C-alpha positions as CSV (number, residue, x, y, z in Angstrom):
1,M,-27.5,-127.6,12.2
2,T,-30.8,-126.3,11.0
3,V,-32.5,-129.5,9.8
4,P,-30.3,-132.5,10.8
5,K,-30.7,-135.8,9.0
6,I,-30.6,-138.7,11.3
7,L,-29.9,-142.3,10.2
8,A,-31.6,-144.7,12.6
9,V,-30.2,-148.3,12.7
10,G,-32.1,-150.9,14.7
11,G,-35.6,-152.0,15.6
12,A,-38.6,-151.3,13.4
13,H,-41.1,-154.1,14.0
14,I,-44.6,-155.2,15.1
15,D,-45.3,-153.9,18.6
16,R,-48.1,-155.6,20.5
17,R,-49.3,-154.4,23.8
18,G,-51.9,-156.2,25.9
19,Q,-53.3,-154.2,28.8
20,M,-55.3,-155.8,31.6
21,T,-58.4,-154.3,32.9
22,S,-58.4,-156.3,36.2
23,P,-55.6,-156.9,38.7
24,F,-52.9,-159.2,37.6
25,I,-52.9,-162.7,39.1
26,P,-50.0,-165.0,38.0
27,G,-51.2,-168.0,36.1
28,A,-54.7,-166.7,35.6
29,S,-56.5,-165.5,32.5
30,I,-57.0,-161.7,32.9
31,P,-59.5,-159.7,30.9
32,G,-58.0,-156.9,28.8
33,T,-57.4,-155.4,25.4
34,M,-54.6,-156.1,22.8
35,R,-53.3,-153.3,20.5
36,E,-50.9,-153.8,17.6
37,D,-48.9,-151.2,15.8
38,V,-45.4,-150.6,14.6
39,G,-42.6,-149.9,17.1
40,G,-39.0,-150.5,17.9
41,G,-36.6,-148.4,19.9
42,A,-34.7,-146.8,17.0
43,F,-37.9,-146.3,14.9
44,N,-39.9,-144.8,17.8
45,A,-37.1,-142.4,18.7
46,L,-36.6,-141.4,15.0
47,R,-40.3,-140.7,14.6
48,S,-40.2,-138.4,17.6
49,A,-37.1,-136.7,16.2
50,V,-38.9,-136.2,12.8
51,R,-41.9,-134.8,14.6
52,L,-39.5,-132.2,16.2
53,G,-38.2,-131.1,12.8
54,A,-35.4,-133.6,11.9
55,R,-35.2,-135.5,8.6
56,G,-34.9,-139.3,9.0
57,A,-33.8,-142.5,7.3
58,M,-34.4,-145.9,8.8
59,L,-32.3,-149.0,8.3
60,S,-33.8,-152.2,9.8
61,M,-34.6,-155.8,8.9
62,R,-38.0,-157.3,8.1
63,G,-39.6,-160.3,6.6
64,G,-41.6,-160.6,3.3
65,D,-44.9,-161.1,5.2
66,G,-47.9,-159.0,5.9
67,A,-46.3,-157.7,9.1
68,G,-43.4,-156.5,7.0
69,E,-45.7,-154.6,4.7
70,T,-47.3,-153.0,7.8
71,V,-43.8,-151.8,9.0
72,A,-43.0,-150.5,5.5
73,R,-46.3,-148.4,5.5
74,A,-45.5,-147.0,8.9
75,I,-42.1,-145.9,7.9
76,A,-43.5,-144.2,4.8
77,E,-46.4,-142.6,6.7
78,A,-43.8,-141.1,9.1
79,G,-42.1,-139.3,6.2
80,I,-38.9,-141.4,6.8
81,E,-36.7,-142.8,4.0
82,D,-36.8,-146.6,4.2
83,L,-33.4,-148.3,3.8
84,S,-34.4,-151.6,5.3
85,A,-33.5,-155.0,4.0
86,V,-36.4,-157.4,3.3
87,F,-36.0,-161.2,3.6
88,L,-38.8,-162.9,1.7
89,D,-38.4,-166.2,3.5
90,R,-38.3,-164.8,7.1
91,S,-40.8,-163.5,9.6
92,T,-40.8,-159.9,10.6
93,P,-39.6,-159.3,14.2
94,S,-42.1,-158.5,16.9
95,Y,-42.3,-157.4,20.5
96,T,-45.2,-158.3,22.7
97,A,-45.7,-156.6,26.1
98,L,-48.3,-157.4,28.8
99,L,-49.2,-154.4,30.9
100,D,-51.1,-154.2,34.1
101,A,-54.2,-152.0,34.6
102,A,-51.9,-149.0,35.5
103,G,-50.0,-149.4,32.3
104,D,-46.8,-150.8,33.8
105,V,-45.0,-153.7,32.0
106,I,-45.4,-157.1,33.7
107,A,-43.6,-159.2,31.0
108,A,-42.5,-158.9,27.4
109,L,-41.4,-161.3,24.7
110,A,-39.1,-160.2,21.9
111,D,-39.2,-162.4,18.8
112,M,-36.3,-160.9,16.9
113,Q,-34.2,-163.6,15.4
114,L,-33.9,-161.9,12.1
115,Y,-32.0,-159.0,13.7
116,E,-29.6,-161.5,15.2
117,I,-28.7,-163.1,11.9
118,A,-28.9,-160.3,9.4
119,F,-27.8,-156.9,10.8
120,A,-24.0,-157.6,11.0
121,K,-23.9,-158.7,7.4
122,Q,-26.0,-155.8,6.1
123,L,-23.9,-153.2,7.8
124,R,-20.9,-154.4,5.7
125,R,-22.7,-153.3,2.5
126,A,-21.3,-150.4,0.5
127,K,-24.7,-148.8,0.4
128,V,-24.7,-148.5,4.2
129,R,-21.4,-146.7,4.1
130,E,-22.9,-144.2,1.7
131,E,-25.9,-143.7,3.9
132,V,-23.8,-143.2,7.0
133,A,-21.7,-140.6,5.1
134,A,-24.9,-138.8,3.9
135,G,-26.3,-138.4,7.5
136,D,-25.6,-135.7,10.0
137,A,-26.0,-138.2,12.9
138,I,-26.5,-141.9,13.6
139,L,-29.0,-143.2,16.1
140,C,-28.8,-147.0,16.9
141,D,-30.3,-149.4,19.4
142,A,-29.1,-152.6,21.0
143,N,-31.4,-154.7,18.9
144,V,-28.4,-154.7,16.6
145,P,-25.9,-157.5,17.6
146,A,-22.5,-156.5,19.1
147,A,-20.6,-157.1,15.8
148,G,-23.0,-154.9,13.9
149,L,-22.8,-152.1,16.5
150,E,-19.0,-152.2,16.4
151,K,-19.1,-152.0,12.6
152,L,-21.5,-149.1,12.8
153,A,-19.3,-147.2,15.3
154,S,-16.4,-147.6,12.8
155,L,-18.5,-146.3,9.9
156,A,-19.8,-143.4,12.0
157,A,-16.4,-142.2,13.2
158,G,-16.4,-138.4,13.2
159,K,-20.2,-138.1,13.3
160,P,-22.5,-137.9,16.4
161,L,-23.5,-141.4,17.4
162,F,-26.5,-141.9,19.8
163,A,-27.6,-145.3,21.2
164,I,-30.6,-146.7,23.1
165,A,-29.9,-149.6,25.4
166,I,-33.2,-151.5,24.9
167,S,-33.0,-154.0,27.7
168,P,-30.5,-155.2,30.4
169,A,-29.8,-158.3,28.3
170,K,-29.0,-156.4,25.1
171,A,-27.5,-153.3,26.7
172,V,-24.2,-155.1,27.3
173,R,-23.7,-155.2,23.5
174,L,-22.8,-151.5,23.8
175,A,-20.1,-151.9,26.4
176,G,-17.3,-152.1,23.8
177,M,-18.2,-148.8,22.1
178,L,-19.0,-146.4,24.9
179,Q,-16.2,-144.1,24.0
180,A,-17.6,-143.7,20.5
181,L,-21.0,-142.6,21.7
182,T,-22.3,-139.0,21.8
183,C,-25.0,-140.0,24.2
184,L,-26.4,-143.3,25.6
185,Y,-30.0,-143.6,26.7
186,M,-30.7,-146.2,29.3
187,N,-32.7,-147.1,32.4
188,S,-31.1,-147.9,35.7
189,R,-31.1,-151.7,35.2
190,E,-29.6,-151.3,31.7
191,A,-26.9,-148.9,33.1
192,A,-26.0,-151.4,35.8
193,A,-25.7,-154.2,33.3
194,I,-23.4,-152.1,31.1
195,A,-21.3,-151.0,34.1
196,G,-21.1,-154.5,35.6
197,V,-22.5,-153.4,39.0
198,D,-25.4,-154.5,41.1
199,S,-28.8,-153.4,39.8
200,G,-29.6,-151.8,43.1
201,A,-26.5,-149.5,43.0
202,P,-27.2,-145.8,43.6
203,I,-27.5,-143.7,40.5
204,A,-24.4,-141.7,41.4
205,D,-22.4,-144.9,41.5
206,L,-23.7,-145.9,38.1
207,V,-22.7,-142.6,36.7
208,E,-19.2,-142.8,38.0
209,A,-18.8,-146.4,36.8
210,L,-20.0,-145.5,33.3
211,R,-17.6,-142.5,33.2
212,G,-14.8,-144.8,34.2
213,L,-15.6,-147.0,31.2
214,G,-15.3,-144.0,28.9
215,L,-18.9,-142.9,28.3
216,G,-18.8,-139.2,27.7
217,R,-22.5,-138.5,28.1
218,G,-25.5,-140.5,29.1
219,V,-29.1,-140.4,30.4
220,I,-30.5,-142.7,33.1
221,T,-34.2,-143.1,33.7
222,H,-35.6,-144.8,36.8
223,G,-39.3,-145.3,36.4
224,D,-41.2,-142.3,37.9
225,R,-38.1,-141.3,39.9
226,P,-35.7,-138.5,38.8
227,V,-34.1,-138.7,35.4
228,T,-30.3,-138.2,35.4
229,A,-28.1,-136.8,32.7
230,F,-24.3,-136.6,32.9
231,D,-21.2,-135.7,30.9
232,A,-17.6,-135.5,31.8
233,S,-18.0,-132.5,34.0
234,Q,-21.5,-132.5,35.6
235,T,-24.5,-134.6,36.6
236,I,-27.9,-133.1,36.6
237,V,-31.3,-134.4,37.6
238,V,-34.9,-133.6,36.6
239,T,-37.7,-134.8,38.8
240,P,-40.7,-135.5,36.4
241,P,-44.1,-134.4,37.6
242,P,-46.8,-137.1,37.8
243,P,-48.4,-137.6,34.4
244,R,-51.9,-136.2,34.1
245,R,-53.0,-139.6,33.0
246,V,-51.3,-142.9,32.3
247,A,-52.1,-144.7,29.0
248,D,-49.0,-146.7,28.3
249,V,-45.5,-146.4,29.7
250,T,-43.8,-148.3,26.9
251,G,-42.1,-145.9,24.4
252,A,-41.5,-143.2,27.0
253,G,-37.8,-143.8,26.9
254,D,-37.8,-143.8,23.1
255,A,-39.6,-140.4,23.0
256,L,-37.0,-139.0,25.5
257,A,-34.2,-140.3,23.2
258,G,-35.6,-138.7,20.1
259,A,-36.3,-135.3,21.7
260,M,-32.9,-135.2,23.4
261,T,-31.1,-136.2,20.3
262,V,-32.6,-133.3,18.3
263,A,-31.8,-130.9,21.2
264,I,-28.2,-132.1,21.4
265,L,-27.8,-131.7,17.6
266,H,-29.0,-128.2,17.9
267,D,-26.3,-127.6,20.6
268,R,-28.8,-126.9,23.4
269,P,-27.4,-127.0,26.9
270,M,-27.7,-130.4,28.7
271,D,-30.3,-129.1,31.2
272,V,-32.5,-127.7,28.4
273,A,-32.1,-131.0,26.4
274,L,-33.0,-133.1,29.4
275,R,-36.1,-131.1,30.2
276,E,-37.3,-131.4,26.6
277,G,-36.6,-135.2,26.8
278,V,-38.6,-135.6,30.0
279,A,-41.5,-133.6,28.5
280,A,-41.6,-135.8,25.5
281,A,-41.5,-138.9,27.7
282,L,-44.4,-137.7,29.8
283,L,-46.4,-137.0,26.6
284,A,-45.7,-140.6,25.5
285,I,-46.9,-141.9,28.8
286,E,-50.2,-140.0,28.4
287,T,-51.0,-141.5,24.9
288,P,-51.7,-145.1,23.9
289,D,-49.9,-144.5,20.6
290,A,-46.3,-145.6,20.0
291,V,-45.2,-141.9,19.4
292,P,-46.7,-138.9,21.2
293,D,-47.9,-135.6,19.9
294,L,-44.8,-133.4,19.9
295,S,-46.3,-130.3,18.3
296,Q,-45.1,-127.0,19.7
297,P,-48.3,-126.4,21.7
298,A,-48.2,-129.9,23.3
299,L,-44.5,-129.7,24.1
300,R,-44.8,-126.1,25.5
301,D,-47.6,-127.0,27.8
302,M,-45.8,-130.1,29.1
303,L,-42.5,-128.2,29.5
304,A,-44.4,-125.7,31.8
305,L,-44.9,-128.6,34.2
306,V,-41.4,-130.0,34.1
307,P,-39.1,-128.5,36.9
308,E,-35.7,-127.0,36.2
309,A,-32.7,-129.4,36.4
310,V,-30.6,-129.4,39.5
311,E,-27.0,-130.5,39.8
312,M,-26.2,-133.8,41.6
313,P,-23.0,-133.6,43.6
314,R,-20.3,-135.9,42.4
315,S,-19.7,-138.8,44.8
316,K,-16.6,-138.7,46.9
317,P,-13.8,-141.2,46.1
């Protein structure tokens, strides 16, 4: 697949990130800075994929307000076809995260009611069936309600289908379609929520639980700890090097998803795809922007710092 076309279905909304410049104290007013741009798991991942050479189309929901116009401009500027539905009487969804001085998320608020009420109905439109048929692969996120995700899985039957878990609360929406997924990107808390096990369970146990539920391939991140990728036959781990600087950790998982999706569509081995995903995630951590520089020189330099993948032994029954 020389230049795959990826249809992304999910979040494309206003993304606000407030970062504190002093230590966080609960209940106190902390000095800091607030940035606003356009984000969303599916949109961020798609932008990363496009920067790595894929073609992209975006299907999301937005309101007929100024924020919606900002989202539309961002999609156009990224060179992505905009298939989104616009609801003139609704507000555009938004995500607001508060980060500590080190760039780690303290709390976040997702105002995304429009996704909840509109996605499932929009995915029943004939136009969506046509767009799914025209794409080489589908990339969705769990901002789409469960009914919409199930419909999308049905439409995408026979095509590669990738998914981003988004949050522990929303990740469970994917539980009914694990067997349909080409790859699921999640963190350890999201993996535990999907598998129905304790959030402190060892990664090896999460992998086995997800395999048992029918997931053929997945990637589990765990903060700055090793990143795990698995399929039916193997589990591999890459231990990321410390970032050269930390600007903002939000969006790192989306960059990993975008880079790995492109690598998988190009039939690269899982260890190669995982290293490229980790490199993209590290580049995302090092920039305050929603999507990192994924030019060949930047990716090559970061890949030189990412160690080779090693195989994790399968846990004994």
